[in-house]
PDB file of C-alpha atoms in Angstrom:
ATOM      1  CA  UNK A   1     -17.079   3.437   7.852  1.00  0.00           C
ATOM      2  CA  UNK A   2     -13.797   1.930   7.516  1.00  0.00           C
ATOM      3  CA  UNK A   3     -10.735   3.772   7.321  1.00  0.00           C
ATOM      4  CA  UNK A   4      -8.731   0.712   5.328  1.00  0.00           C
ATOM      5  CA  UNK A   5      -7.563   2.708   1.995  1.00  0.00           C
ATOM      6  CA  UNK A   6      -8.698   1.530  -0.978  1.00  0.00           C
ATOM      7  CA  UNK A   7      -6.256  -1.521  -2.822  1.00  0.00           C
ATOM      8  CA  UNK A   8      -5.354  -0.097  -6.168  1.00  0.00           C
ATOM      9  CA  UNK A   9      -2.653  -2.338  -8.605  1.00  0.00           C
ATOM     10  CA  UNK A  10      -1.115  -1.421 -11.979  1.00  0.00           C
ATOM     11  CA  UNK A  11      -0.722  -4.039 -14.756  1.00  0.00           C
ATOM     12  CA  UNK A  12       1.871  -4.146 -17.220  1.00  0.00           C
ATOM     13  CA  UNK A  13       0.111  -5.802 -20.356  1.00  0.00           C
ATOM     14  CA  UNK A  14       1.342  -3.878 -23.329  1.00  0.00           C
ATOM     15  CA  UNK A  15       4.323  -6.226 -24.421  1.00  0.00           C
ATOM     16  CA  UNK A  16       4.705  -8.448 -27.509  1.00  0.00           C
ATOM     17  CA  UNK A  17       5.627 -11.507 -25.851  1.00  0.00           C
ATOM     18  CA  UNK A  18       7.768 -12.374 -28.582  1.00  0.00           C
ATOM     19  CA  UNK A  19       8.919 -15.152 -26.699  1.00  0.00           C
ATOM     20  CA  UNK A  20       5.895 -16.580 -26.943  1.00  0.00           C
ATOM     21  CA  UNK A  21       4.978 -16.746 -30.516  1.00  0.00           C
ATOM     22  CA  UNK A  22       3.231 -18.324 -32.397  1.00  0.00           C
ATOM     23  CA  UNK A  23       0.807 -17.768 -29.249  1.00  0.00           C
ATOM     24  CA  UNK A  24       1.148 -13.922 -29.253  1.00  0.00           C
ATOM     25  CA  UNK A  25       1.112 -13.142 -33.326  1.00  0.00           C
ATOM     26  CA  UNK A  26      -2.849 -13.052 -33.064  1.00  0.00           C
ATOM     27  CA  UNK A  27      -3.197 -12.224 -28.878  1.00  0.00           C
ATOM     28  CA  UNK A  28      -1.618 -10.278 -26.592  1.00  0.00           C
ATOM     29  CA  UNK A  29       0.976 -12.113 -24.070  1.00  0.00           C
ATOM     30  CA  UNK A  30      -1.763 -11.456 -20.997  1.00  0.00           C
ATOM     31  CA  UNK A  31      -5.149 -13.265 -23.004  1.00  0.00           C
ATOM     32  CA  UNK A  32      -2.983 -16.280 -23.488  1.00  0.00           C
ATOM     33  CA  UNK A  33      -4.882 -19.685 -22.269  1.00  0.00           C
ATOM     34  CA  UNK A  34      -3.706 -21.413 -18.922  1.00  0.00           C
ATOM     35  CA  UNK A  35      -5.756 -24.688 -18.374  1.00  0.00           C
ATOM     36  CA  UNK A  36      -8.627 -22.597 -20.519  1.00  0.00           C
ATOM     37  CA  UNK A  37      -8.581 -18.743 -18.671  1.00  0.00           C
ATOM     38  CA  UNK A  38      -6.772 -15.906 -20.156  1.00  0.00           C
ATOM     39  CA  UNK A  39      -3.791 -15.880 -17.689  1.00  0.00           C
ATOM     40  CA  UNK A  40      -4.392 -11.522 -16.762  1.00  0.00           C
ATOM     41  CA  UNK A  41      -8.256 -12.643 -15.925  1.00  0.00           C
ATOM     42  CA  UNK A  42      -6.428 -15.256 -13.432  1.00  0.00           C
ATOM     43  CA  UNK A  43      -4.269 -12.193 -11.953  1.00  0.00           C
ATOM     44  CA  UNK A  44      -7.584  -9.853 -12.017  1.00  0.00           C
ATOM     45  CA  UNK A  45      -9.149 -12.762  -9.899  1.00  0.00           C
ATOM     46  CA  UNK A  46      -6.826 -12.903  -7.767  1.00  0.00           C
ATOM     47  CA  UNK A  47      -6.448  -9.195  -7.037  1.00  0.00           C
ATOM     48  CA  UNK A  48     -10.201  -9.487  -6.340  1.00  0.00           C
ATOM     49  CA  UNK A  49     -10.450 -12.186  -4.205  1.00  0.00           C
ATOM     50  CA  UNK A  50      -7.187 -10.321  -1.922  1.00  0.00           C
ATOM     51  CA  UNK A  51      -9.714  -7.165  -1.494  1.00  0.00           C
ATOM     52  CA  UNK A  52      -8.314  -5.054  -4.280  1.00  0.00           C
ATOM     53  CA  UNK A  53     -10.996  -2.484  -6.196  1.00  0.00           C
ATOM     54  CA  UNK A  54      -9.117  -0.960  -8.734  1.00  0.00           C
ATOM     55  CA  UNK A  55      -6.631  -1.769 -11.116  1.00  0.00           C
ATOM     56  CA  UNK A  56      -5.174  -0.158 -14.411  1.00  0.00           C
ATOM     57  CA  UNK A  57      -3.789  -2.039 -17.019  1.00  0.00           C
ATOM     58  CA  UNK A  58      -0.966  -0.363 -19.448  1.00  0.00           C
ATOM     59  CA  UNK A  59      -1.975  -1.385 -22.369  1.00  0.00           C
ATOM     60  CA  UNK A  60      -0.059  -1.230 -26.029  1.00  0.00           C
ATOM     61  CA  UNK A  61       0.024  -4.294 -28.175  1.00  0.00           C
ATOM     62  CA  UNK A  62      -3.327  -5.548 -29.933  1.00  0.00           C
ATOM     63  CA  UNK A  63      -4.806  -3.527 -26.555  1.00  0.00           C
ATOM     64  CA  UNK A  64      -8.428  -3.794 -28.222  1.00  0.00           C
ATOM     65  CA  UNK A  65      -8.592  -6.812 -27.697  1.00  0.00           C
ATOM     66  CA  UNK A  66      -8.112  -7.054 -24.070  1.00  0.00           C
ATOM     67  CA  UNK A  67     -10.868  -4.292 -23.826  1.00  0.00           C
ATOM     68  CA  UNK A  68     -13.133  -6.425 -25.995  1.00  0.00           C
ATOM     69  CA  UNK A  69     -12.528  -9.195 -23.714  1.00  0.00           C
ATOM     70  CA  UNK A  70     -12.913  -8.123 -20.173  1.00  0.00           C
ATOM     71  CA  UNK A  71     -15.444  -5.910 -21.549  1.00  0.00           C
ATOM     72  CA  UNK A  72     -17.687  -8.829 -21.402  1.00  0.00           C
ATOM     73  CA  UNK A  73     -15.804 -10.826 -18.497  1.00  0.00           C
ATOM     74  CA  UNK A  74     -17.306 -11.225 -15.016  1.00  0.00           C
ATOM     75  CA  UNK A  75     -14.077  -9.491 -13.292  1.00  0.00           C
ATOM     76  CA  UNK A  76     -15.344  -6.166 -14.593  1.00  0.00           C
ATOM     77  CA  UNK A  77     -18.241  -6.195 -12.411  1.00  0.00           C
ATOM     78  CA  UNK A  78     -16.366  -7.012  -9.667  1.00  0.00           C
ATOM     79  CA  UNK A  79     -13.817  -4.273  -9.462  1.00  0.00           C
ATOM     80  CA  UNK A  80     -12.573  -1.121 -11.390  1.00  0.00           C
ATOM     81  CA  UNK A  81     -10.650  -1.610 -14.227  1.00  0.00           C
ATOM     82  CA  UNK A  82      -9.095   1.478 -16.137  1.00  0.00           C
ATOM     83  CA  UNK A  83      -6.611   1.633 -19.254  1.00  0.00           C
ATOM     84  CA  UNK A  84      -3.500   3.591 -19.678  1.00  0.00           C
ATOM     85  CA  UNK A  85      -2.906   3.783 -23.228  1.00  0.00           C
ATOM     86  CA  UNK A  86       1.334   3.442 -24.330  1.00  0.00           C
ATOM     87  CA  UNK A  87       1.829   5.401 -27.128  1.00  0.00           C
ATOM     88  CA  UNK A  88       4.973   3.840 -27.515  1.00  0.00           C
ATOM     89  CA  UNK A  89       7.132   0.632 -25.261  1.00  0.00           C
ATOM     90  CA  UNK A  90       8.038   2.485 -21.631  1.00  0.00           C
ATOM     91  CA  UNK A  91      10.065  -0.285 -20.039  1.00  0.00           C
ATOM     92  CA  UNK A  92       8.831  -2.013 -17.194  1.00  0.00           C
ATOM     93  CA  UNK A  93       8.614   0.891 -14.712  1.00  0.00           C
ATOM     94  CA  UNK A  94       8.338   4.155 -17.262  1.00  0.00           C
ATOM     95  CA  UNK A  95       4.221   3.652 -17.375  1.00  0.00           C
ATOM     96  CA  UNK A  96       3.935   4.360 -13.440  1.00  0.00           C
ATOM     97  CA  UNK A  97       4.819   8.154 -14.087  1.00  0.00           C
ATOM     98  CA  UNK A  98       1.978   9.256 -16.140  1.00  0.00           C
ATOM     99  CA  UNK A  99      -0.519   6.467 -14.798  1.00  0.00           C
ATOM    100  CA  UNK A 100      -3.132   9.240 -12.372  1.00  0.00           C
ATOM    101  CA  UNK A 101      -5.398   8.099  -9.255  1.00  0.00           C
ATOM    102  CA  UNK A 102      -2.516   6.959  -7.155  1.00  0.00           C
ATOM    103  CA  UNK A 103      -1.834   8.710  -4.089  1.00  0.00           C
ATOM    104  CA  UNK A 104      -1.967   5.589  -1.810  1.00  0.00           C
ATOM    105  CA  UNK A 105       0.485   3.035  -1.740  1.00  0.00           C
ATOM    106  CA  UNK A 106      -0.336   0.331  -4.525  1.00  0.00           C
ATOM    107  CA  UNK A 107       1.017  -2.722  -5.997  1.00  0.00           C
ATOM    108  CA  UNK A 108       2.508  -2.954  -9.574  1.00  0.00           C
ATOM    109  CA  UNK A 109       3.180  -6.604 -11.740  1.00  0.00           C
ATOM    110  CA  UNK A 110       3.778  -7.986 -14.860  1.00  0.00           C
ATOM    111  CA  UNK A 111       0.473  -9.054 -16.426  1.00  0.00           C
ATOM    112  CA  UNK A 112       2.216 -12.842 -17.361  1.00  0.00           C
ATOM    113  CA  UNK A 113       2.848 -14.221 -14.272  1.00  0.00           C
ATOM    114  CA  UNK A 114       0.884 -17.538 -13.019  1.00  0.00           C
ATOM    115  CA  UNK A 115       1.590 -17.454  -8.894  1.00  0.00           C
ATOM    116  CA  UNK A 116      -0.535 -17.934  -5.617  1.00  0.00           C
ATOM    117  CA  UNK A 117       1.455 -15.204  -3.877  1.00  0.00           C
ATOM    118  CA  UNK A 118      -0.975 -13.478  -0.839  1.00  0.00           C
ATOM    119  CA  UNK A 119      -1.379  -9.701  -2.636  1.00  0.00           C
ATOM    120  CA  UNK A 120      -3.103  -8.538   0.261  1.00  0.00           C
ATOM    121  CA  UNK A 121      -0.063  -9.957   2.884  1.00  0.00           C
ATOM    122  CA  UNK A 122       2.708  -8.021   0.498  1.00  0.00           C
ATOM    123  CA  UNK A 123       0.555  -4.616   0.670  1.00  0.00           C
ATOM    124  CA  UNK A 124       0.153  -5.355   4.722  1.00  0.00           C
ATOM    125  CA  UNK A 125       4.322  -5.972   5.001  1.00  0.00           C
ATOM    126  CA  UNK A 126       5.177  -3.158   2.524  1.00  0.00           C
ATOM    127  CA  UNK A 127       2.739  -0.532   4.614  1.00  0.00           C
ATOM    128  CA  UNK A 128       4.581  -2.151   8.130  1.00  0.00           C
ATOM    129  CA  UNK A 129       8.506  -1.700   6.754  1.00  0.00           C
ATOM    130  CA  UNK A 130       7.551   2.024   5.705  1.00  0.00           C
ATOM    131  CA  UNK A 131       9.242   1.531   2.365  1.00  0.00           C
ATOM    132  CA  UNK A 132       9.546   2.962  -0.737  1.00  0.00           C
ATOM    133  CA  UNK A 133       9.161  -0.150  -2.610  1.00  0.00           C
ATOM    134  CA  UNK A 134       8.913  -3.751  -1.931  1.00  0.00           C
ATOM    135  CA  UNK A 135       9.896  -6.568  -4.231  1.00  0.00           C
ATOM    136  CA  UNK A 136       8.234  -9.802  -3.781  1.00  0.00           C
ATOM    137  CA  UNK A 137      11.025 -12.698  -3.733  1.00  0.00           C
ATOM    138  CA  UNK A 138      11.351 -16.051  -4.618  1.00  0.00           C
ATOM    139  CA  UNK A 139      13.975 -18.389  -3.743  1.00  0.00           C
ATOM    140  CA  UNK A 140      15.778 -19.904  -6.844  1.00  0.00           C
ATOM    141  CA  UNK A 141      18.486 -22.852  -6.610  1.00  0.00           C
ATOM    142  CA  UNK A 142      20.800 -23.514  -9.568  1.00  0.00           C
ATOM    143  CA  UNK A 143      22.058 -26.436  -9.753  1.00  0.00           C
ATOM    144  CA  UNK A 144      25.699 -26.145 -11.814  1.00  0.00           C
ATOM    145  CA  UNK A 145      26.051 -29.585 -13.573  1.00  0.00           C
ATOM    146  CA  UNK A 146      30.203 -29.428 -13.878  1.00  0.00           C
ATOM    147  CA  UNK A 147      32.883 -29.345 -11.813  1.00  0.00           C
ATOM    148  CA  UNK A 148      33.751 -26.095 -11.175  1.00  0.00           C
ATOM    149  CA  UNK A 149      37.705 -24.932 -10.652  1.00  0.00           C
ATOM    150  CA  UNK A 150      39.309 -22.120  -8.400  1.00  0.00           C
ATOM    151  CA  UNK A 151      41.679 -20.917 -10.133  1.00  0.00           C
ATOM    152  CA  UNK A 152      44.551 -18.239  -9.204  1.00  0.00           C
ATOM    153  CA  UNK A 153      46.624 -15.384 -10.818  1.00  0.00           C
ATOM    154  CA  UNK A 154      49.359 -18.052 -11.754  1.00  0.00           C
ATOM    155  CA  UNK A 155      47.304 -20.170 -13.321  1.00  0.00           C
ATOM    156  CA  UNK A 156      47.300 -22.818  -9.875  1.00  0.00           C
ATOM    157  CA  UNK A 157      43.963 -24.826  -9.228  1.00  0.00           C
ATOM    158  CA  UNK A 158      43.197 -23.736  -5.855  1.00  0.00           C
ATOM    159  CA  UNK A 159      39.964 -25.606  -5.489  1.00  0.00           C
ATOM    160  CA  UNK A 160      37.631 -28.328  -7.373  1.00  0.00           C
ATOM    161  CA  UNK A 161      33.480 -28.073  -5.976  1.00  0.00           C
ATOM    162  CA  UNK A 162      32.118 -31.231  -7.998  1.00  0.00           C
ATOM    163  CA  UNK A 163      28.377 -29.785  -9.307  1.00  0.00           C
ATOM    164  CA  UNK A 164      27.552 -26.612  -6.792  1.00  0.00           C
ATOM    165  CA  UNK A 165      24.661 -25.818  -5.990  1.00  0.00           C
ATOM    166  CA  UNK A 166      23.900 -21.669  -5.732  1.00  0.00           C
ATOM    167  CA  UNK A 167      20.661 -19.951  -3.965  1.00  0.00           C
ATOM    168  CA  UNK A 168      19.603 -16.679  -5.458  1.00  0.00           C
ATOM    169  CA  UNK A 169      16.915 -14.448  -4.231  1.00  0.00           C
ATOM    170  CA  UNK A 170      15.014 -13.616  -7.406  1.00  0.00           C
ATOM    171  CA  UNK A 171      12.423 -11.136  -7.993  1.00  0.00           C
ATOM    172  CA  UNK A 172       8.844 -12.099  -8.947  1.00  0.00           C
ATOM    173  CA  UNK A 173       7.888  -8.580 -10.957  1.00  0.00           C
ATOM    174  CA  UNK A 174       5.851  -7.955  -8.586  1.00  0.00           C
ATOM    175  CA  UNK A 175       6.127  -4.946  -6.341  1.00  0.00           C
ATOM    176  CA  UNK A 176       4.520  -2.959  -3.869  1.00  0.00           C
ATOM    177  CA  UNK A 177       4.973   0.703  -4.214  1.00  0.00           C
ATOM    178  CA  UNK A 178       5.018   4.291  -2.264  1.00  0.00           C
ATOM    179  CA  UNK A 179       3.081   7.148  -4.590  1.00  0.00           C
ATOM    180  CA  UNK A 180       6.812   8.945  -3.933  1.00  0.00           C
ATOM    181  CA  UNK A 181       8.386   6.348  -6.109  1.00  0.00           C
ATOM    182  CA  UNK A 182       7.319   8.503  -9.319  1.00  0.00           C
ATOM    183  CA  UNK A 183       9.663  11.069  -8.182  1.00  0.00           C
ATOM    184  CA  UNK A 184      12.571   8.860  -9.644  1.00  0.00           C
ATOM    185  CA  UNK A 185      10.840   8.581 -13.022  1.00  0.00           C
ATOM    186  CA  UNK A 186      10.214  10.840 -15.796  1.00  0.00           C
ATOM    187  CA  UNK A 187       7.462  10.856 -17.593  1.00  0.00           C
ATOM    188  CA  UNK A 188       7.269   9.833 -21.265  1.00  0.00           C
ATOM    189  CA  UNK A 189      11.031   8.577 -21.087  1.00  0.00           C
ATOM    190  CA  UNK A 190      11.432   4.343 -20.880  1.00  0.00           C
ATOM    191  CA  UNK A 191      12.765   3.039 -17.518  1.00  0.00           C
ATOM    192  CA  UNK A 192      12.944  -0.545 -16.290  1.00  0.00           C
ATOM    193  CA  UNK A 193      12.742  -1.893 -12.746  1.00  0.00           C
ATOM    194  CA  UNK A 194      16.152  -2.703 -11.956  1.00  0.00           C
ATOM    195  CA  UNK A 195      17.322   0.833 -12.598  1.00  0.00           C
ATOM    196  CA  UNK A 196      14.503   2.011 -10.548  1.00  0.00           C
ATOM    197  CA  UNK A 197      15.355  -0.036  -8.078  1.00  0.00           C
ATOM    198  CA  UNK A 198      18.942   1.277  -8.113  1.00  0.00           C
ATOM    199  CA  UNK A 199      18.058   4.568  -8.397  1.00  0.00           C
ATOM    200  CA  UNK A 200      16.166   4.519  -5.120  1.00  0.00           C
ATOM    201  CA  UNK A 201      19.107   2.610  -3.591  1.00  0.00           C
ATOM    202  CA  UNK A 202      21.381   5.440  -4.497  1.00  0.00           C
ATOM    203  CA  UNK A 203      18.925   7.874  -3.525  1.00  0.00           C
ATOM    204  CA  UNK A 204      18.727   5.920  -0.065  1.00  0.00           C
ATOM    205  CA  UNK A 205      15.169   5.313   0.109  1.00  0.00           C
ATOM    206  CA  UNK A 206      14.419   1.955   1.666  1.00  0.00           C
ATOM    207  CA  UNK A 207      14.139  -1.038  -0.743  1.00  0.00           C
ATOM    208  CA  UNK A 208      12.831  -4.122   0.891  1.00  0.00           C
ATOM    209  CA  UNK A 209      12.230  -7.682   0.012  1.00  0.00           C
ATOM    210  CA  UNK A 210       8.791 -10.014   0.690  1.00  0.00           C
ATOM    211  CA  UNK A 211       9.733 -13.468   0.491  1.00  0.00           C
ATOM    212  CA  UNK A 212       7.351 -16.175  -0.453  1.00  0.00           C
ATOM    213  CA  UNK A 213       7.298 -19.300  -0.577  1.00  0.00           C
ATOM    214  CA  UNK A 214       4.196 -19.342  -2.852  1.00  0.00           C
ATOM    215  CA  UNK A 215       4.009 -21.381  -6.416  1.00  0.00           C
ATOM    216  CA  UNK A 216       5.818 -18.762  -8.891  1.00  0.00           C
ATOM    217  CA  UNK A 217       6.064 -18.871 -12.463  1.00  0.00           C
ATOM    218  CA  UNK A 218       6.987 -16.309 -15.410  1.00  0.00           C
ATOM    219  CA  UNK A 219       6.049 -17.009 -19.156  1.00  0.00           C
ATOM    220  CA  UNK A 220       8.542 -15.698 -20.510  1.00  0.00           C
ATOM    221  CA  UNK A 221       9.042 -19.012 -23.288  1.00  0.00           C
ATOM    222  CA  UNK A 222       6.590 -21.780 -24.356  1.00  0.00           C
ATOM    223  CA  UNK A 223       8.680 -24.604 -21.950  1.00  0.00           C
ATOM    224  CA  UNK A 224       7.336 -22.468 -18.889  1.00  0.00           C
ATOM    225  CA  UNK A 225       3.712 -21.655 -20.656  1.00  0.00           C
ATOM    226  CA  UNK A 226       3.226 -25.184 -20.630  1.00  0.00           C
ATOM    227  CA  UNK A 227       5.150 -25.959 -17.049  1.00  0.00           C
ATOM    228  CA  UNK A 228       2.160 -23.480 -16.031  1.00  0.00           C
ATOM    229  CA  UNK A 229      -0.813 -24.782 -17.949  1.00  0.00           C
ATOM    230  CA  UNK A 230       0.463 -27.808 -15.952  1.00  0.00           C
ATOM    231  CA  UNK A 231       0.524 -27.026 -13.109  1.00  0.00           C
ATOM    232  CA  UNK A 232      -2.951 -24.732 -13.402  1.00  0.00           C
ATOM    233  CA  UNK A 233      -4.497 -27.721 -14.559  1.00  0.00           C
ATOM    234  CA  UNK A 234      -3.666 -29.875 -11.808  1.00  0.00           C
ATOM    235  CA  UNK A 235      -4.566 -27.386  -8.506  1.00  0.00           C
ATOM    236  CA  UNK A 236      -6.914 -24.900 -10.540  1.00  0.00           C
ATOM    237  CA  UNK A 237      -8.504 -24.767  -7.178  1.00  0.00           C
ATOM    238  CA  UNK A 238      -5.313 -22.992  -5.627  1.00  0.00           C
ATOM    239  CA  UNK A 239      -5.059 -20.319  -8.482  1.00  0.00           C
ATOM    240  CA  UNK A 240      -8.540 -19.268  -8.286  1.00  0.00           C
ATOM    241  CA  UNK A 241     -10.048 -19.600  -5.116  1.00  0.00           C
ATOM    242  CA  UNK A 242     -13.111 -17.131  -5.759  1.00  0.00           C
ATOM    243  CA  UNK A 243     -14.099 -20.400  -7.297  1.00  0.00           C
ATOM    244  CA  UNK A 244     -13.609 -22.473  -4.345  1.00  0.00           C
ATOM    245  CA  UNK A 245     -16.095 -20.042  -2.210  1.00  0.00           C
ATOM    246  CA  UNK A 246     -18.282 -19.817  -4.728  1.00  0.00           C
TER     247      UNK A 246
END
């Protein structure tokens, strides 16, 4: 019998998506359509297909729904799916205190995201750097599309960069977590990630990033819902690959 412990993942589906209406006045943000699949059935596919078994989904907004739907979907035969019920909005982070069954290190995402990041690599590199959370990271360049101007205390130009270009690491919303996280949140009260993350910072537990240079997308506004439905539609094959073997 193998000793491997079992992949568990939490889900963050409970938001409005506000950004996203008119989309989100009659669904929730996570059974929005990309290229004709709820976009969370895409993530629970993926989880699958990277050897997770479990996941929980924090659930708040027209949450019947979602339970109506994968109810009946395929995914739910193929691993565990539990709810956690939000009585009221926790923040990105403030569900993980009261959500039970994780003793094991686990991953934890935003239920919107439309990526073909390897789960099961992030859970291996978390589990090698020992740490008490792991961000998954995605390059970002900005292009600045003026000149920009150094200027000094008296006023003096000091410098002229003609359109700079700047590099950020960004964050995904995707993390990979140690059960000893939980310690830093309370439960019941809201909490979002980056004050997590600063909290554990402060408290000098190690923080560590997994960069990627997978296909990465948030829909957080209906430009990047249809950049994704886009880009679904023209490599479904690379979003769900269960498909592929099939």
């Amino acid at each position: 019998m193998s000793d491997a412990p079992v992949l568990k993942a939490v889900i963050l589906a409970g938001g409005r998506g506000t950004r996203l209406a008119p989309f989100t006045t009659v669904l929730p943000k996570p059974l929005v359509p990309v290229g004709g699949v709820p976009i969370l059935e895409t993530v629970l596919r993926q989880l699958s297909f990277h050897g997770f078994q479990e996941t929980v989904l924090a659930v708040g907004y027209l949450s019947s729904l979602i339970r109506a739907y994968l109810g009946e979907a395929e995914i739910s035969r193929r691993m565990r799916i539990r709810y956690h019920e939000e009585q009221k909005p926790l923040g990105t982070a403030g569900p993980l205190a009261s959500v039970d069954g994780f003793d094991d290190d686990f991953l934890f995402m935003n239920g919107d995201l439309l990526t073909t990041l390897d789960y099961a690599a992030m859970m291996r590199f978390h589990r090698e750097q020992n740490a008490a959370l792991s961000i998954a990271v995605v390059d970002r360049h900005m292009q600045i599309e003026l000149g920009v101007l150094g200027i000094n205390a008296a006023s003096e130009v000091v410098s002229y960069t003609e359109k700079p270009s700047h590099s950020y690491a960004a964050s995904m919303g995707i993390y990979a977590c140690s059960p000893s996280i939980r310690r830093y949140i309370e439960p019941g009260v809201p909490l979002d990630v980056p004050t997590l993350v600063l909290r554990l910072i402060a408290a000098g537990e190690k923080v560590v990033g997994f960069r990627s240079e997978c296909f990465w997308l948030d829909m957080g506004n209906p430009t990047d819902y249809a950049r994704a439905t886009e880009a679904f539609e023209q490599n479904r094959a690379a979003f769900l690959r269960d498909e592929v073997l099939a």
